[in-house]
Amino acid sequence: MGFVFSRSMNDSLKAQQEFMVMNSRLQVTHTPTSHHVSVIATTSKFFCCIMASSSSCLLPMLCLERQLLMQNQMRERQTAMQIAWTREFLKYFGTFFGLAAVGLTAGAIKKKNPGVLLPIVPLSFIFAYQYDMGYGTLLQRIKGEAENILDTHSILLELPKGPLTYEDLEKIRKSQSKFFIEK
């Protein structure tokens, strides 16, 4: 049971890695306007190093557009994996919930004690949540609430001490580096 699920996750991860490799191979080395672009691939992001002779170059926009498209593809794939995982989990949990409901109902009838049915209440909330996540509108409601937070409560999203700057990163790197020698 777990092997089948882990195998499908591994297949999905391999497909995702192949997608990233394919995107890393897409690089422009020379254009008619003599701008040179090289794409440097790292493990999770792509950085475009632009060396242009004029400031009206469109290549940075193309590189940024490629990055945005790739990030959106990755986000969509991760969301699809989350929904698929929820649907798969719901199959197993639904079976458990159904068997538990039948068993607890039989136990309540046999013992003539309706208190035996009490565990069905929290299990039904879990089942309803998983069903709503996999087949309902939960993700749409979450998206709507996230948009509301972005629009009306953006102060909640600010980082402590403001956004991280290059100078802050250099201070941290220098303080943590054992081999840094000040010039």
PDB file of C-alpha atoms in Angstrom:
ATOM      1  CA  MET A   1       0.000   0.000   0.000  1.00  0.00           C
ATOM      2  CA  GLY A   2       2.680   2.511   0.965  1.00  0.00           C
ATOM      3  CA  PHE A   3       5.014   1.235  -1.745  1.00  0.00           C
ATOM      4  CA  VAL A   4       2.534   2.075  -4.502  1.00  0.00           C
ATOM      5  CA  PHE A   5       2.098   5.610  -3.143  1.00  0.00           C
ATOM      6  CA  SER A   6       5.855   6.192  -2.734  1.00  0.00           C
ATOM      7  CA  ARG A   7       6.484   4.879  -6.246  1.00  0.00           C
ATOM      8  CA  SER A   8       4.004   7.346  -7.742  1.00  0.00           C
ATOM      9  CA  MET A   9       5.614  10.151  -5.723  1.00  0.00           C
ATOM     10  CA  ASN A  10       9.048   9.136  -7.047  1.00  0.00           C
ATOM     11  CA  ASP A  11       7.737   9.092 -10.621  1.00  0.00           C
ATOM     12  CA  SER A  12       6.278  12.555 -10.141  1.00  0.00           C
ATOM     13  CA  LEU A  13       9.539  13.816  -8.643  1.00  0.00           C
ATOM     14  CA  LYS A  14      11.492  12.416 -11.601  1.00  0.00           C
ATOM     15  CA  ALA A  15       9.156  14.149 -14.047  1.00  0.00           C
ATOM     16  CA  GLN A  16       9.596  17.380 -12.124  1.00  0.00           C
ATOM     17  CA  GLN A  17      13.388  17.042 -12.220  1.00  0.00           C
ATOM     18  CA  GLU A  18      13.291  16.346 -15.968  1.00  0.00           C
ATOM     19  CA  PHE A  19      11.250  19.515 -16.405  1.00  0.00           C
ATOM     20  CA  MET A  20      13.868  21.510 -14.497  1.00  0.00           C
ATOM     21  CA  VAL A  21      16.703  20.012 -16.558  1.00  0.00           C
ATOM     22  CA  MET A  22      14.844  20.820 -19.764  1.00  0.00           C
ATOM     23  CA  ASN A  23      14.448  24.431 -18.640  1.00  0.00           C
ATOM     24  CA  SER A  24      18.107  24.671 -17.681  1.00  0.00           C
ATOM     25  CA  ARG A  25      19.093  23.598 -21.207  1.00  0.00           C
ATOM     26  CA  LEU A  26      17.083  26.441 -22.718  1.00  0.00           C
ATOM     27  CA  GLN A  27      19.662  29.127 -22.920  1.00  0.00           C
ATOM     28  CA  VAL A  28      20.387  31.927 -25.313  1.00  0.00           C
ATOM     29  CA  THR A  29      24.029  32.505 -26.088  1.00  0.00           C
ATOM     30  CA  HIS A  30      23.920  35.093 -28.849  1.00  0.00           C
ATOM     31  CA  THR A  31      21.360  37.437 -30.369  1.00  0.00           C
ATOM     32  CA  PRO A  32      21.452  39.553 -33.536  1.00  0.00           C
ATOM     33  CA  THR A  33      21.981  42.724 -31.472  1.00  0.00           C
ATOM     34  CA  SER A  34      25.181  41.290 -30.001  1.00  0.00           C
ATOM     35  CA  HIS A  35      23.793  40.867 -26.498  1.00  0.00           C
ATOM     36  CA  HIS A  36      25.155  37.853 -24.676  1.00  0.00           C
ATOM     37  CA  VAL A  37      23.027  35.954 -22.211  1.00  0.00           C
ATOM     38  CA  SER A  38      24.046  32.989 -20.150  1.00  0.00           C
ATOM     39  CA  VAL A  39      21.717  31.075 -17.920  1.00  0.00           C
ATOM     40  CA  ILE A  40      23.324  29.620 -14.843  1.00  0.00           C
ATOM     41  CA  ALA A  41      21.395  26.717 -13.339  1.00  0.00           C
ATOM     42  CA  THR A  42      21.347  26.099  -9.621  1.00  0.00           C
ATOM     43  CA  THR A  43      19.381  23.461  -7.759  1.00  0.00           C
ATOM     44  CA  SER A  44      16.120  25.356  -7.579  1.00  0.00           C
ATOM     45  CA  LYS A  45      16.362  28.696  -9.373  1.00  0.00           C
ATOM     46  CA  PHE A  46      17.692  30.080 -12.593  1.00  0.00           C
ATOM     47  CA  PHE A  47      19.684  33.261 -12.703  1.00  0.00           C
ATOM     48  CA  CYS A  48      20.161  35.175 -15.905  1.00  0.00           C
ATOM     49  CA  CYS A  49      23.408  37.017 -16.273  1.00  0.00           C
ATOM     50  CA  ILE A  50      22.847  39.746 -18.808  1.00  0.00           C
ATOM     51  CA  MET A  51      25.731  41.524 -20.478  1.00  0.00           C
ATOM     52  CA  ALA A  52      24.247  44.084 -22.840  1.00  0.00           C
ATOM     53  CA  SER A  53      25.724  47.042 -24.669  1.00  0.00           C
ATOM     54  CA  SER A  54      22.534  49.119 -24.488  1.00  0.00           C
ATOM     55  CA  SER A  55      20.049  49.816 -21.735  1.00  0.00           C
ATOM     56  CA  SER A  56      17.006  49.179 -23.956  1.00  0.00           C
ATOM     57  CA  CYS A  57      17.623  45.444 -24.074  1.00  0.00           C
ATOM     58  CA  LEU A  58      14.557  43.145 -23.925  1.00  0.00           C
ATOM     59  CA  LEU A  59      16.546  40.068 -22.871  1.00  0.00           C
ATOM     60  CA  PRO A  60      16.203  40.654 -19.120  1.00  0.00           C
ATOM     61  CA  MET A  61      12.430  40.653 -19.579  1.00  0.00           C
ATOM     62  CA  LEU A  62      12.586  37.386 -21.515  1.00  0.00           C
ATOM     63  CA  CYS A  63      14.699  35.756 -18.830  1.00  0.00           C
ATOM     64  CA  LEU A  64      12.420  37.023 -16.081  1.00  0.00           C
ATOM     65  CA  GLU A  65       9.384  35.826 -18.010  1.00  0.00           C
ATOM     66  CA  ARG A  66      10.938  32.355 -18.327  1.00  0.00           C
ATOM     67  CA  GLN A  67      11.624  32.281 -14.599  1.00  0.00           C
ATOM     68  CA  LEU A  68       8.070  33.337 -13.791  1.00  0.00           C
ATOM     69  CA  LEU A  69       6.616  30.729 -16.135  1.00  0.00           C
ATOM     70  CA  MET A  70       8.776  28.013 -14.606  1.00  0.00           C
ATOM     71  CA  GLN A  71       7.850  29.043 -11.049  1.00  0.00           C
ATOM     72  CA  ASN A  72       4.171  29.042 -11.969  1.00  0.00           C
ATOM     73  CA  GLN A  73       4.518  25.570 -13.536  1.00  0.00           C
ATOM     74  CA  MET A  74       6.210  24.298 -10.380  1.00  0.00           C
ATOM     75  CA  ARG A  75       3.488  25.837  -8.174  1.00  0.00           C
ATOM     76  CA  GLU A  76       0.753  24.260 -10.304  1.00  0.00           C
ATOM     77  CA  ARG A  77       2.434  20.867 -10.165  1.00  0.00           C
ATOM     78  CA  GLN A  78       2.849  21.078  -6.386  1.00  0.00           C
ATOM     79  CA  THR A  79      -0.807  22.050  -5.968  1.00  0.00           C
ATOM     80  CA  ALA A  80      -1.871  19.176  -8.221  1.00  0.00           C
ATOM     81  CA  MET A  81       0.240  16.812  -6.121  1.00  0.00           C
ATOM     82  CA  GLN A  82      -1.381  18.117  -2.942  1.00  0.00           C
ATOM     83  CA  ILE A  83      -4.881  17.596  -4.352  1.00  0.00           C
ATOM     84  CA  ALA A  84      -3.961  14.133  -5.654  1.00  0.00           C
ATOM     85  CA  TRP A  85      -2.488  13.195  -2.264  1.00  0.00           C
ATOM     86  CA  THR A  86      -5.656  14.383  -0.524  1.00  0.00           C
ATOM     87  CA  ARG A  87      -7.840  12.349  -2.865  1.00  0.00           C
ATOM     88  CA  GLU A  88      -5.710   9.253  -2.314  1.00  0.00           C
ATOM     89  CA  PHE A  89      -5.761   9.765   1.463  1.00  0.00           C
ATOM     90  CA  LEU A  90      -9.528  10.215   1.323  1.00  0.00           C
ATOM     91  CA  LYS A  91      -9.941   6.766  -0.227  1.00  0.00           C
ATOM     92  CA  TYR A  92      -8.181   5.107   2.706  1.00  0.00           C
ATOM     93  CA  PHE A  93      -9.666   7.347   5.371  1.00  0.00           C
ATOM     94  CA  GLY A  94     -13.146   6.983   3.856  1.00  0.00           C
ATOM     95  CA  THR A  95     -12.835   3.217   4.080  1.00  0.00           C
ATOM     96  CA  PHE A  96     -11.674   3.473   7.694  1.00  0.00           C
ATOM     97  CA  PHE A  97     -14.454   5.932   8.529  1.00  0.00           C
ATOM     98  CA  GLY A  98     -17.096   3.694   6.943  1.00  0.00           C
ATOM     99  CA  LEU A  99     -15.892   0.604   8.798  1.00  0.00           C
ATOM    100  CA  ALA A 100     -15.615   2.545  12.060  1.00  0.00           C
ATOM    101  CA  ALA A 101     -19.134   3.940  11.647  1.00  0.00           C
ATOM    102  CA  VAL A 102     -20.585   0.482  10.981  1.00  0.00           C
ATOM    103  CA  GLY A 103     -18.629  -1.048  13.862  1.00  0.00           C
ATOM    104  CA  LEU A 104     -19.491   1.695  16.333  1.00  0.00           C
ATOM    105  CA  THR A 105     -23.152   1.608  15.318  1.00  0.00           C
ATOM    106  CA  ALA A 106     -23.240  -2.152  15.804  1.00  0.00           C
ATOM    107  CA  GLY A 107     -21.530  -1.761  19.171  1.00  0.00           C
ATOM    108  CA  ALA A 108     -23.977   0.947  20.248  1.00  0.00           C
ATOM    109  CA  ILE A 109     -26.960  -1.227  19.280  1.00  0.00           C
ATOM    110  CA  LYS A 110     -25.504  -4.337  20.923  1.00  0.00           C
ATOM    111  CA  LYS A 111     -24.619  -2.557  24.189  1.00  0.00           C
ATOM    112  CA  LYS A 112     -27.661  -0.257  23.990  1.00  0.00           C
ATOM    113  CA  ASN A 113     -25.366   2.665  24.756  1.00  0.00           C
ATOM    114  CA  PRO A 114     -25.406   5.599  22.300  1.00  0.00           C
ATOM    115  CA  GLY A 115     -22.205   6.942  23.894  1.00  0.00           C
ATOM    116  CA  VAL A 116     -20.266   4.385  21.868  1.00  0.00           C
ATOM    117  CA  LEU A 117     -21.053   6.464  18.752  1.00  0.00           C
ATOM    118  CA  LEU A 118     -19.152   9.502  20.099  1.00  0.00           C
ATOM    119  CA  PRO A 119     -15.882   8.815  18.194  1.00  0.00           C
ATOM    120  CA  ILE A 120     -17.802   9.255  14.930  1.00  0.00           C
ATOM    121  CA  VAL A 121     -18.126  13.011  15.582  1.00  0.00           C
ATOM    122  CA  PRO A 122     -14.421  13.979  15.301  1.00  0.00           C
ATOM    123  CA  LEU A 123     -13.889  11.396  12.557  1.00  0.00           C
ATOM    124  CA  SER A 124     -16.711  12.953  10.543  1.00  0.00           C
ATOM    125  CA  PHE A 125     -15.068  16.394  10.791  1.00  0.00           C
ATOM    126  CA  ILE A 126     -11.797  14.974   9.498  1.00  0.00           C
ATOM    127  CA  PHE A 127     -13.611  13.154   6.706  1.00  0.00           C
ATOM    128  CA  ALA A 128     -15.555  16.299   5.710  1.00  0.00           C
ATOM    129  CA  TYR A 129     -12.367  18.390   5.656  1.00  0.00           C
ATOM    130  CA  GLN A 130     -10.510  15.867   3.499  1.00  0.00           C
ATOM    131  CA  TYR A 131     -13.471  15.552   1.128  1.00  0.00           C
ATOM    132  CA  ASP A 132     -13.742  19.333   0.824  1.00  0.00           C
ATOM    133  CA  MET A 133     -10.016  19.571   0.148  1.00  0.00           C
ATOM    134  CA  GLY A 134     -10.003  16.850  -2.495  1.00  0.00           C
ATOM    135  CA  TYR A 135     -13.320  17.361  -4.261  1.00  0.00           C
ATOM    136  CA  GLY A 136     -14.916  20.503  -2.847  1.00  0.00           C
ATOM    137  CA  THR A 137     -14.215  24.212  -2.880  1.00  0.00           C
ATOM    138  CA  LEU A 138     -11.787  24.449   0.036  1.00  0.00           C
ATOM    139  CA  LEU A 139      -8.817  25.468  -2.125  1.00  0.00           C
ATOM    140  CA  GLN A 140     -10.899  28.161  -3.807  1.00  0.00           C
ATOM    141  CA  ARG A 141     -11.993  29.526  -0.410  1.00  0.00           C
ATOM    142  CA  ILE A 142      -8.376  29.460   0.817  1.00  0.00           C
ATOM    143  CA  LYS A 143      -7.280  31.320  -2.320  1.00  0.00           C
ATOM    144  CA  GLY A 144     -10.006  33.925  -1.778  1.00  0.00           C
ATOM    145  CA  GLU A 145      -8.971  34.432   1.835  1.00  0.00           C
ATOM    146  CA  ALA A 146      -5.320  34.729   0.816  1.00  0.00           C
ATOM    147  CA  GLU A 147      -6.258  37.404  -1.740  1.00  0.00           C
ATOM    148  CA  ASN A 148      -8.246  39.213   0.951  1.00  0.00           C
ATOM    149  CA  ILE A 149      -5.228  39.157   3.280  1.00  0.00           C
ATOM    150  CA  LEU A 150      -2.973  40.467   0.514  1.00  0.00           C
ATOM    151  CA  ASP A 151      -5.441  43.260  -0.288  1.00  0.00           C
ATOM    152  CA  THR A 152      -6.578  44.364   3.171  1.00  0.00           C
ATOM    153  CA  HIS A 153      -4.110  43.064   5.754  1.00  0.00           C
ATOM    154  CA  SER A 154      -0.754  43.445   4.010  1.00  0.00           C
ATOM    155  CA  ILE A 155       0.800  44.794   7.233  1.00  0.00           C
ATOM    156  CA  LEU A 156       0.628  41.227   8.594  1.00  0.00           C
ATOM    157  CA  LEU A 157       2.934  40.067   5.815  1.00  0.00           C
ATOM    158  CA  GLU A 158       5.851  42.361   6.612  1.00  0.00           C
ATOM    159  CA  LEU A 159       9.012  40.696   7.836  1.00  0.00           C
ATOM    160  CA  PRO A 160      10.480  41.604  11.217  1.00  0.00           C
ATOM    161  CA  LYS A 161      13.236  44.210  10.776  1.00  0.00           C
ATOM    162  CA  GLY A 162      12.072  44.837   7.191  1.00  0.00           C
ATOM    163  CA  PRO A 163      13.057  43.012   4.012  1.00  0.00           C
ATOM    164  CA  LEU A 164      16.394  41.228   3.840  1.00  0.00           C
ATOM    165  CA  THR A 165      19.065  43.183   1.972  1.00  0.00           C
ATOM    166  CA  TYR A 166      22.342  42.231   0.363  1.00  0.00           C
ATOM    167  CA  GLU A 167      24.234  44.031   3.124  1.00  0.00           C
ATOM    168  CA  ASP A 168      22.380  42.019   5.785  1.00  0.00           C
ATOM    169  CA  LEU A 169      23.254  38.781   4.004  1.00  0.00           C
ATOM    170  CA  GLU A 170      26.914  39.789   3.780  1.00  0.00           C
ATOM    171  CA  LYS A 171      27.006  40.578   7.524  1.00  0.00           C
ATOM    172  CA  ILE A 172      25.516  37.179   8.322  1.00  0.00           C
ATOM    173  CA  ARG A 173      27.858  35.408   5.914  1.00  0.00           C
ATOM    174  CA  LYS A 174      30.914  37.155   7.356  1.00  0.00           C
ATOM    175  CA  SER A 175      29.893  36.443  10.939  1.00  0.00           C
ATOM    176  CA  GLN A 176      29.324  32.752  10.200  1.00  0.00           C
ATOM    177  CA  SER A 177      32.328  32.209   7.966  1.00  0.00           C
ATOM    178  CA  LYS A 178      35.360  30.630   9.627  1.00  0.00           C
ATOM    179  CA  PHE A 179      37.606  31.420   6.693  1.00  0.00           C
ATOM    180  CA  PHE A 180      36.645  35.023   5.976  1.00  0.00           C
ATOM    181  CA  ILE A 181      39.624  37.375   5.946  1.00  0.00           C
ATOM    182  CA  GLU A 182      38.898  41.113   6.064  1.00  0.00           C
ATOM    183  CA  LYS A 183      40.933  43.094   3.523  1.00  0.00           C
TER     184      LYS A 183
END
